[in-house]
Amino acid sequence: MSIKEIQDEIVDEFSMFDDSTSEKLEYLVDLGKSLPALDEKYKTDDYLIRGCQSDLWLNAELLDGKVVFTASAAAMIPRGIIALLIRVFSNQTPKDILDDDTAKFIERAKLNNFFQMTRSNGLEKMIKQIKLYALAFNVKKK
C-alpha cells in the first residue's frame, strides 16, 4: 500500500469521530497499546527523540530497500501517535517517505487540532526523525 493510500485510510478513520478530542485520544491510546514491544537495546539516548513530552524511542532499519520503523514511548498518547506514523511510513522506500507532504496529511487528519502545543511539537519531532532516517538511507543507497 502506498503512503497516500494509508493516509487516506487514516483520514477516513478519524472522520468517523465527531470533533470530540476524547474519542480521538482514546483511539490513539488503543493504537499505542497495539504497538509491538521495542527491543531494550534501542531504549537508549541514541534513539531518543528529544522534544517529546514523554520519552520516545525510534529505530529504523533498511530491509530490502524499504524502511522499517520500531518505536516505544513511556506515555500512551505519544505511543499512539508514533504507532500511527509507523503505520504510514514503515515498509516504504526512503524516497517515498522524503517525497511525502506529511504536513498536508496532518492537516487532512486534523491531528494538530486536538493536541496541546507540547504534543504538536512532539509530533513534529517524530516526523522530522522519520524523515532524517529516510534521508540517511536514501544517501546510503547512492
PDB file of C-alpha atoms in Angstrom:
ATOM      1  CA  MET A   1       0.000   0.000   0.000  1.00  0.00           C
ATOM      2  CA  SER A   2       1.303   3.472  -0.789  1.00  0.00           C
ATOM      3  CA  ILE A   3       1.793   6.198   1.810  1.00  0.00           C
ATOM      4  CA  LYS A   4      -1.097   8.168   0.290  1.00  0.00           C
ATOM      5  CA  GLU A   5      -3.449   5.172   0.460  1.00  0.00           C
ATOM      6  CA  ILE A   6      -2.583   4.563   4.115  1.00  0.00           C
ATOM      7  CA  GLN A   7      -3.025   8.253   4.894  1.00  0.00           C
ATOM      8  CA  ASP A   8      -6.421   8.240   3.165  1.00  0.00           C
ATOM      9  CA  GLU A   9      -7.478   5.290   5.339  1.00  0.00           C
ATOM     10  CA  ILE A  10      -6.415   7.133   8.478  1.00  0.00           C
ATOM     11  CA  VAL A  11      -8.205  10.319   7.440  1.00  0.00           C
ATOM     12  CA  ASP A  12     -11.361   8.217   6.891  1.00  0.00           C
ATOM     13  CA  GLU A  13     -10.948   6.584  10.306  1.00  0.00           C
ATOM     14  CA  PHE A  14     -10.562   9.947  12.028  1.00  0.00           C
ATOM     15  CA  SER A  15     -13.577  11.366  10.171  1.00  0.00           C
ATOM     16  CA  MET A  16     -15.778   8.765  11.916  1.00  0.00           C
ATOM     17  CA  PHE A  17     -15.254  10.603  15.181  1.00  0.00           C
ATOM     18  CA  ASP A  18     -17.040  13.794  15.994  1.00  0.00           C
ATOM     19  CA  ASP A  19     -14.841  16.731  16.849  1.00  0.00           C
ATOM     20  CA  SER A  20     -14.550  15.413  20.380  1.00  0.00           C
ATOM     21  CA  THR A  21     -10.953  15.285  21.446  1.00  0.00           C
ATOM     22  CA  SER A  22     -11.597  12.461  23.883  1.00  0.00           C
ATOM     23  CA  GLU A  23     -12.702   9.968  21.196  1.00  0.00           C
ATOM     24  CA  LYS A  24      -9.657  10.677  19.054  1.00  0.00           C
ATOM     25  CA  LEU A  25      -7.301  10.465  22.007  1.00  0.00           C
ATOM     26  CA  GLU A  26      -8.925   7.189  23.056  1.00  0.00           C
ATOM     27  CA  TYR A  27      -8.321   5.870  19.538  1.00  0.00           C
ATOM     28  CA  LEU A  28      -4.652   6.911  19.742  1.00  0.00           C
ATOM     29  CA  VAL A  29      -4.302   5.177  23.116  1.00  0.00           C
ATOM     30  CA  ASP A  30      -5.706   1.997  21.546  1.00  0.00           C
ATOM     31  CA  LEU A  31      -3.173   2.303  18.707  1.00  0.00           C
ATOM     32  CA  GLY A  32      -0.414   2.737  21.266  1.00  0.00           C
ATOM     33  CA  LYS A  33      -1.462  -0.444  23.033  1.00  0.00           C
ATOM     34  CA  SER A  34      -1.100  -2.354  19.774  1.00  0.00           C
ATOM     35  CA  LEU A  35       2.465  -1.142  19.142  1.00  0.00           C
ATOM     36  CA  PRO A  36       4.854  -4.121  19.314  1.00  0.00           C
ATOM     37  CA  ALA A  37       7.448  -4.015  22.079  1.00  0.00           C
ATOM     38  CA  LEU A  38      10.715  -2.313  21.199  1.00  0.00           C
ATOM     39  CA  ASP A  39      13.911  -4.249  21.846  1.00  0.00           C
ATOM     40  CA  GLU A  40      15.512  -2.846  25.003  1.00  0.00           C
ATOM     41  CA  LYS A  41      18.785  -2.220  23.143  1.00  0.00           C
ATOM     42  CA  TYR A  42      17.037   0.668  21.339  1.00  0.00           C
ATOM     43  CA  LYS A  43      15.853   2.348  24.527  1.00  0.00           C
ATOM     44  CA  THR A  44      18.967   4.479  24.793  1.00  0.00           C
ATOM     45  CA  ASP A  45      19.775   8.145  24.231  1.00  0.00           C
ATOM     46  CA  ASP A  46      20.881   7.330  20.673  1.00  0.00           C
ATOM     47  CA  TYR A  47      17.284   6.522  19.716  1.00  0.00           C
ATOM     48  CA  LEU A  48      15.502   9.019  21.971  1.00  0.00           C
ATOM     49  CA  ILE A  49      13.519  11.730  20.213  1.00  0.00           C
ATOM     50  CA  ARG A  50      14.206  14.946  22.062  1.00  0.00           C
ATOM     51  CA  GLY A  51      11.400  17.472  22.432  1.00  0.00           C
ATOM     52  CA  CYS A  52       8.609  14.990  23.007  1.00  0.00           C
ATOM     53  CA  GLN A  53       6.526  15.364  26.144  1.00  0.00           C
ATOM     54  CA  SER A  54       7.496  11.868  27.289  1.00  0.00           C
ATOM     55  CA  ASP A  55      10.391   9.579  26.492  1.00  0.00           C
ATOM     56  CA  LEU A  56      10.014   8.198  22.984  1.00  0.00           C
ATOM     57  CA  TRP A  57      12.485   5.995  21.152  1.00  0.00           C
ATOM     58  CA  LEU A  58      12.514   5.393  17.395  1.00  0.00           C
ATOM     59  CA  ASN A  59      14.636   2.926  15.460  1.00  0.00           C
ATOM     60  CA  ALA A  60      14.783   2.385  11.709  1.00  0.00           C
ATOM     61  CA  GLU A  61      16.345  -0.275   9.529  1.00  0.00           C
ATOM     62  CA  LEU A  62      16.554  -0.586   5.769  1.00  0.00           C
ATOM     63  CA  LEU A  63      15.317  -4.013   4.700  1.00  0.00           C
ATOM     64  CA  ASP A  64      15.011  -4.905   1.021  1.00  0.00           C
ATOM     65  CA  GLY A  65      15.013  -1.223   0.066  1.00  0.00           C
ATOM     66  CA  LYS A  66      12.263  -0.272   2.497  1.00  0.00           C
ATOM     67  CA  VAL A  67      12.486   1.488   5.847  1.00  0.00           C
ATOM     68  CA  VAL A  68      11.110  -0.463   8.793  1.00  0.00           C
ATOM     69  CA  PHE A  69      10.430   1.538  11.937  1.00  0.00           C
ATOM     70  CA  THR A  70      10.078   0.312  15.505  1.00  0.00           C
ATOM     71  CA  ALA A  71       9.334   2.525  18.478  1.00  0.00           C
ATOM     72  CA  SER A  72       8.201   2.827  22.040  1.00  0.00           C
ATOM     73  CA  ALA A  73       7.094   5.621  24.336  1.00  0.00           C
ATOM     74  CA  ALA A  74       6.673   5.942  28.062  1.00  0.00           C
ATOM     75  CA  ALA A  75       3.199   7.514  27.750  1.00  0.00           C
ATOM     76  CA  MET A  76       0.245   6.108  25.831  1.00  0.00           C
ATOM     77  CA  ILE A  77      -0.710   9.115  23.675  1.00  0.00           C
ATOM     78  CA  PRO A  78       2.796   9.592  22.235  1.00  0.00           C
ATOM     79  CA  ARG A  79       2.871   5.799  21.784  1.00  0.00           C
ATOM     80  CA  GLY A  80      -0.336   6.061  19.767  1.00  0.00           C
ATOM     81  CA  ILE A  81       0.982   8.936  17.690  1.00  0.00           C
ATOM     82  CA  ILE A  82       4.172   7.075  16.789  1.00  0.00           C
ATOM     83  CA  ALA A  83       2.133   3.923  16.079  1.00  0.00           C
ATOM     84  CA  LEU A  84       0.080   5.958  13.609  1.00  0.00           C
ATOM     85  CA  LEU A  85       3.210   7.347  11.949  1.00  0.00           C
ATOM     86  CA  ILE A  86       4.789   3.898  11.781  1.00  0.00           C
ATOM     87  CA  ARG A  87       1.647   2.647  10.070  1.00  0.00           C
ATOM     88  CA  VAL A  88       2.081   5.370   7.441  1.00  0.00           C
ATOM     89  CA  PHE A  89       5.833   5.216   6.880  1.00  0.00           C
ATOM     90  CA  SER A  90       7.081   1.747   7.765  1.00  0.00           C
ATOM     91  CA  ASN A  91       7.739  -0.546   4.808  1.00  0.00           C
ATOM     92  CA  GLN A  92       8.050   2.392   2.411  1.00  0.00           C
ATOM     93  CA  THR A  93      11.076   3.420   0.362  1.00  0.00           C
ATOM     94  CA  PRO A  94      13.258   6.247   1.646  1.00  0.00           C
ATOM     95  CA  LYS A  95      12.397   8.299  -1.450  1.00  0.00           C
ATOM     96  CA  ASP A  96       8.647   7.887  -0.924  1.00  0.00           C
ATOM     97  CA  ILE A  97       8.995   8.946   2.714  1.00  0.00           C
ATOM     98  CA  LEU A  98      11.016  12.003   1.732  1.00  0.00           C
ATOM     99  CA  ASP A  99       8.618  12.941  -1.072  1.00  0.00           C
ATOM    100  CA  ASP A 100       5.540  12.781   1.146  1.00  0.00           C
ATOM    101  CA  ASP A 101       3.834  16.044   2.088  1.00  0.00           C
ATOM    102  CA  THR A 102       3.312  14.988   5.674  1.00  0.00           C
ATOM    103  CA  ALA A 103       2.049  18.425   6.738  1.00  0.00           C
ATOM    104  CA  LYS A 104      -0.848  18.022   4.320  1.00  0.00           C
ATOM    105  CA  PHE A 105      -1.697  14.622   5.848  1.00  0.00           C
ATOM    106  CA  ILE A 106      -1.580  16.070   9.384  1.00  0.00           C
ATOM    107  CA  GLU A 107      -3.928  18.817   8.249  1.00  0.00           C
ATOM    108  CA  ARG A 108      -6.321  16.420   6.476  1.00  0.00           C
ATOM    109  CA  ALA A 109      -6.460  14.117   9.514  1.00  0.00           C
ATOM    110  CA  LYS A 110      -6.851  17.194  11.765  1.00  0.00           C
ATOM    111  CA  LEU A 111      -4.196  15.836  14.087  1.00  0.00           C
ATOM    112  CA  ASN A 112      -2.928  19.251  15.195  1.00  0.00           C
ATOM    113  CA  ASN A 113      -6.451  20.431  16.026  1.00  0.00           C
ATOM    114  CA  PHE A 114      -6.666  18.459  19.218  1.00  0.00           C
ATOM    115  CA  PHE A 115      -3.105  18.317  20.519  1.00  0.00           C
ATOM    116  CA  GLN A 116      -1.722  20.647  23.128  1.00  0.00           C
ATOM    117  CA  MET A 117       1.233  22.683  21.930  1.00  0.00           C
ATOM    118  CA  THR A 118       3.703  20.309  23.593  1.00  0.00           C
ATOM    119  CA  ARG A 119       2.256  17.284  21.780  1.00  0.00           C
ATOM    120  CA  SER A 120       2.229  19.187  18.481  1.00  0.00           C
ATOM    121  CA  ASN A 121       5.938  19.841  18.993  1.00  0.00           C
ATOM    122  CA  GLY A 122       6.455  16.146  19.723  1.00  0.00           C
ATOM    123  CA  LEU A 123       4.579  15.200  16.541  1.00  0.00           C
ATOM    124  CA  GLU A 124       6.838  17.500  14.527  1.00  0.00           C
ATOM    125  CA  LYS A 125       9.936  15.967  16.142  1.00  0.00           C
ATOM    126  CA  MET A 126       8.709  12.439  15.347  1.00  0.00           C
ATOM    127  CA  ILE A 127       8.103  13.325  11.703  1.00  0.00           C
ATOM    128  CA  LYS A 128      11.468  15.073  11.473  1.00  0.00           C
ATOM    129  CA  GLN A 129      13.263  11.990  12.823  1.00  0.00           C
ATOM    130  CA  ILE A 130      11.394   9.694  10.415  1.00  0.00           C
ATOM    131  CA  LYS A 131      12.435  11.935   7.517  1.00  0.00           C
ATOM    132  CA  LEU A 132      16.045  12.056   8.789  1.00  0.00           C
ATOM    133  CA  TYR A 133      16.231   8.260   8.846  1.00  0.00           C
ATOM    134  CA  ALA A 134      14.799   8.177   5.304  1.00  0.00           C
ATOM    135  CA  LEU A 135      17.324  10.777   4.163  1.00  0.00           C
ATOM    136  CA  ALA A 136      20.225   8.814   5.664  1.00  0.00           C
ATOM    137  CA  PHE A 137      19.082   5.603   3.967  1.00  0.00           C
ATOM    138  CA  ASN A 138      18.480   7.442   0.682  1.00  0.00           C
ATOM    139  CA  VAL A 139      22.010   8.894   0.722  1.00  0.00           C
ATOM    140  CA  LYS A 140      23.493   5.486   1.627  1.00  0.00           C
ATOM    141  CA  LYS A 141      21.873   3.896  -1.440  1.00  0.00           C
ATOM    142  CA  LYS A 142      23.659   6.231  -3.824  1.00  0.00           C
TER     143      LYS A 142
END
